Amino acid sequence: MAEESYYFFTQKGCDGSILLDDTSSFTGEKTARPNNNSARGFDVVDRIKAKVEQVCPAVVSCADILAIAARDSVAILGGPNYKVKLGRRDSKTASFSAANSGVIPPPTSTLSNLINRFRNKGLSEKDMVALS
C-alpha cells in the first residue's frame, strides 16, 4: 500500500483533524453525519497521546498516532504489515461542513459506493480494506 494512502477525504491529508473538539472558531468533524456514531475511540487516542507526551513531549503528533494505530489494527487482524512514515503535523482546525459535504463515505455506504469513492481518491480495493 502506498504511503500516500493515508489519505484524506476532507482536507489535505492524515492530520488528525477528526480528533479536534468544537471551539469558538469552528465546529469539529466528530459529529458530522458520516462520523457521528461511526468514528469512535477518541478517548483511546487521548490516552495514548498523554502517555507518549510523558516520554517525548511535543514530538509525536496525534495524526501519527492514528496512522500507527490503523497499521497495527490491520496487522493484528491478519492483514498486511507496512511501514508508516512519521512526521505528520496535527491540524489546528477542522471542517464540519467539509465532513458533511458528501465526500466522506457514510457508514451506510454500499460496497460499490465505497469502492468508487476510494478509487476516485486513487486508492485500490486493497487500500480501502486496509484503511477501513
Short mmCIF file of C-alpha atoms in Angstrom, two decimals:
data_model
loop_
_atom_site.label_atom_id
_atom_site.label_comp_id
_atom_site.label_asym_id
_atom_site.label_seq_id
_atom_site.Cartn_x
_atom_site.Cartn_y
_atom_site.Cartn_z
CA MET A 1 0.00 0.00 0.00
CA ALA A 2 1.39 3.39 -0.93
CA GLU A 3 2.29 5.79 1.87
CA GLU A 4 0.04 8.40 0.31
CA SER A 5 -2.83 6.05 1.03
CA TYR A 6 -3.16 7.64 4.46
CA TYR A 7 -5.38 9.93 2.74
CA PHE A 8 -7.94 12.47 3.04
CA PHE A 9 -11.48 12.88 2.16
CA THR A 10 -11.98 16.40 3.54
CA GLN A 11 -8.72 18.30 3.91
CA LYS A 12 -5.10 17.78 2.97
CA GLY A 13 -4.00 14.53 4.50
CA CYS A 14 -3.90 12.49 7.64
CA ASP A 15 -3.77 15.44 10.02
CA GLY A 16 -5.81 14.22 12.99
CA SER A 17 -8.49 16.88 12.39
CA ILE A 18 -11.24 14.39 13.27
CA LEU A 19 -9.88 14.39 16.84
CA LEU A 20 -10.43 18.11 17.39
CA ASP A 21 -13.28 19.15 19.66
CA ASP A 22 -15.52 22.08 18.82
CA THR A 23 -14.10 25.51 19.63
CA SER A 24 -15.45 29.04 19.47
CA SER A 25 -13.98 29.41 15.95
CA PHE A 26 -15.05 26.10 14.34
CA THR A 27 -17.26 23.06 14.71
CA GLY A 28 -15.25 19.86 14.61
CA GLU A 29 -15.81 16.78 12.46
CA LYS A 30 -16.70 14.28 15.20
CA THR A 31 -20.44 14.85 14.92
CA ALA A 32 -20.64 15.27 11.14
CA ARG A 33 -23.15 12.85 9.56
CA PRO A 34 -20.62 10.28 8.26
CA ASN A 35 -18.64 10.28 11.51
CA ASN A 36 -21.38 10.54 14.14
CA ASN A 37 -21.82 7.19 15.90
CA SER A 38 -19.36 5.71 13.38
CA ALA A 39 -15.88 7.07 14.20
CA ARG A 40 -15.02 6.10 17.76
CA GLY A 41 -12.11 5.63 20.13
CA PHE A 42 -11.27 9.28 20.62
CA ASP A 43 -10.63 8.64 24.32
CA VAL A 44 -8.17 5.87 23.44
CA VAL A 45 -6.14 8.23 21.24
CA ASP A 46 -6.22 10.84 24.02
CA ARG A 47 -4.81 8.29 26.50
CA ILE A 48 -2.10 7.17 24.05
CA LYS A 49 -1.16 10.79 23.36
CA ALA A 50 -0.91 11.54 27.10
CA LYS A 51 1.45 8.58 27.65
CA VAL A 52 3.58 9.48 24.63
CA GLU A 53 3.83 13.08 25.85
CA GLN A 54 5.25 11.85 29.18
CA VAL A 55 8.12 10.13 27.33
CA CYS A 56 8.78 12.57 24.49
CA PRO A 57 6.83 15.81 24.79
CA ALA A 58 5.84 17.68 21.61
CA VAL A 59 7.42 15.08 19.30
CA VAL A 60 4.70 12.64 18.17
CA SER A 61 1.53 14.02 16.60
CA CYS A 62 -1.97 12.64 17.10
CA ALA A 63 -2.08 12.21 13.32
CA ASP A 64 0.94 9.87 13.53
CA ILE A 65 -0.72 8.00 16.40
CA LEU A 66 -3.81 7.46 14.21
CA ALA A 67 -1.69 6.21 11.31
CA ILE A 68 0.25 3.82 13.54
CA ALA A 69 -2.93 2.57 15.23
CA ALA A 70 -4.52 1.92 11.83
CA ARG A 71 -1.46 -0.02 10.68
CA ASP A 72 -1.28 -2.04 13.89
CA SER A 73 -5.00 -2.82 13.80
CA VAL A 74 -4.70 -4.15 10.27
CA ALA A 75 -1.67 -6.28 11.19
CA ILE A 76 -3.26 -7.65 14.38
CA LEU A 77 -6.30 -8.75 12.38
CA GLY A 78 -4.10 -10.66 9.94
CA GLY A 79 -3.81 -8.04 7.23
CA PRO A 80 -0.61 -6.70 5.72
CA ASN A 81 2.01 -5.00 7.82
CA TYR A 82 3.53 -1.92 6.25
CA LYS A 83 5.89 0.87 7.15
CA VAL A 84 4.42 4.13 8.36
CA LYS A 85 6.36 7.27 7.62
CA LEU A 86 6.18 9.62 10.57
CA GLY A 87 6.26 13.37 10.76
CA ARG A 88 2.64 14.40 10.25
CA ARG A 89 1.58 17.61 11.87
CA ASP A 90 -1.69 17.88 13.71
CA SER A 91 -4.29 20.10 12.22
CA LYS A 92 -5.23 23.23 14.11
CA THR A 93 -8.67 23.33 12.52
CA ALA A 94 -11.41 21.02 11.34
CA SER A 95 -14.27 21.43 8.93
CA PHE A 96 -17.73 20.24 9.91
CA SER A 97 -19.09 21.48 6.57
CA ALA A 98 -16.40 19.66 4.56
CA ALA A 99 -17.07 16.47 6.54
CA ASN A 100 -20.77 16.86 5.73
CA SER A 101 -20.19 17.72 2.06
CA GLY A 102 -20.72 14.15 0.89
CA VAL A 103 -17.09 13.25 0.25
CA ILE A 104 -16.72 11.04 3.34
CA PRO A 105 -18.48 7.74 2.75
CA PRO A 106 -21.27 7.29 5.30
CA PRO A 107 -21.42 4.10 7.36
CA THR A 108 -24.46 3.05 5.31
CA SER A 109 -22.49 3.03 2.02
CA THR A 110 -22.79 0.04 -0.26
CA LEU A 111 -19.66 -1.87 -1.24
CA SER A 112 -19.90 -0.48 -4.76
CA ASN A 113 -20.16 3.08 -3.43
CA LEU A 114 -17.14 2.60 -1.16
CA ILE A 115 -15.03 1.14 -3.95
CA ASN A 116 -15.90 4.07 -6.23
CA ARG A 117 -15.20 6.71 -3.58
CA PHE A 118 -11.79 5.23 -2.73
CA ARG A 119 -10.97 4.71 -6.42
CA ASN A 120 -11.73 8.41 -7.00
CA LYS A 121 -9.00 9.18 -4.46
CA GLY A 122 -6.52 6.95 -6.29
CA LEU A 123 -6.85 4.04 -3.87
CA SER A 124 -7.33 0.38 -4.68
CA GLU A 125 -9.82 -2.03 -3.13
CA LYS A 126 -6.95 -3.46 -1.07
CA ASP A 127 -6.09 0.04 0.17
CA MET A 128 -9.75 0.61 1.05
CA VAL A 129 -9.95 -2.57 3.11
CA ALA A 130 -6.71 -1.83 4.95
CA LEU A 131 -7.73 1.76 5.69
CA SER A 132 -11.24 0.82 6.72
#
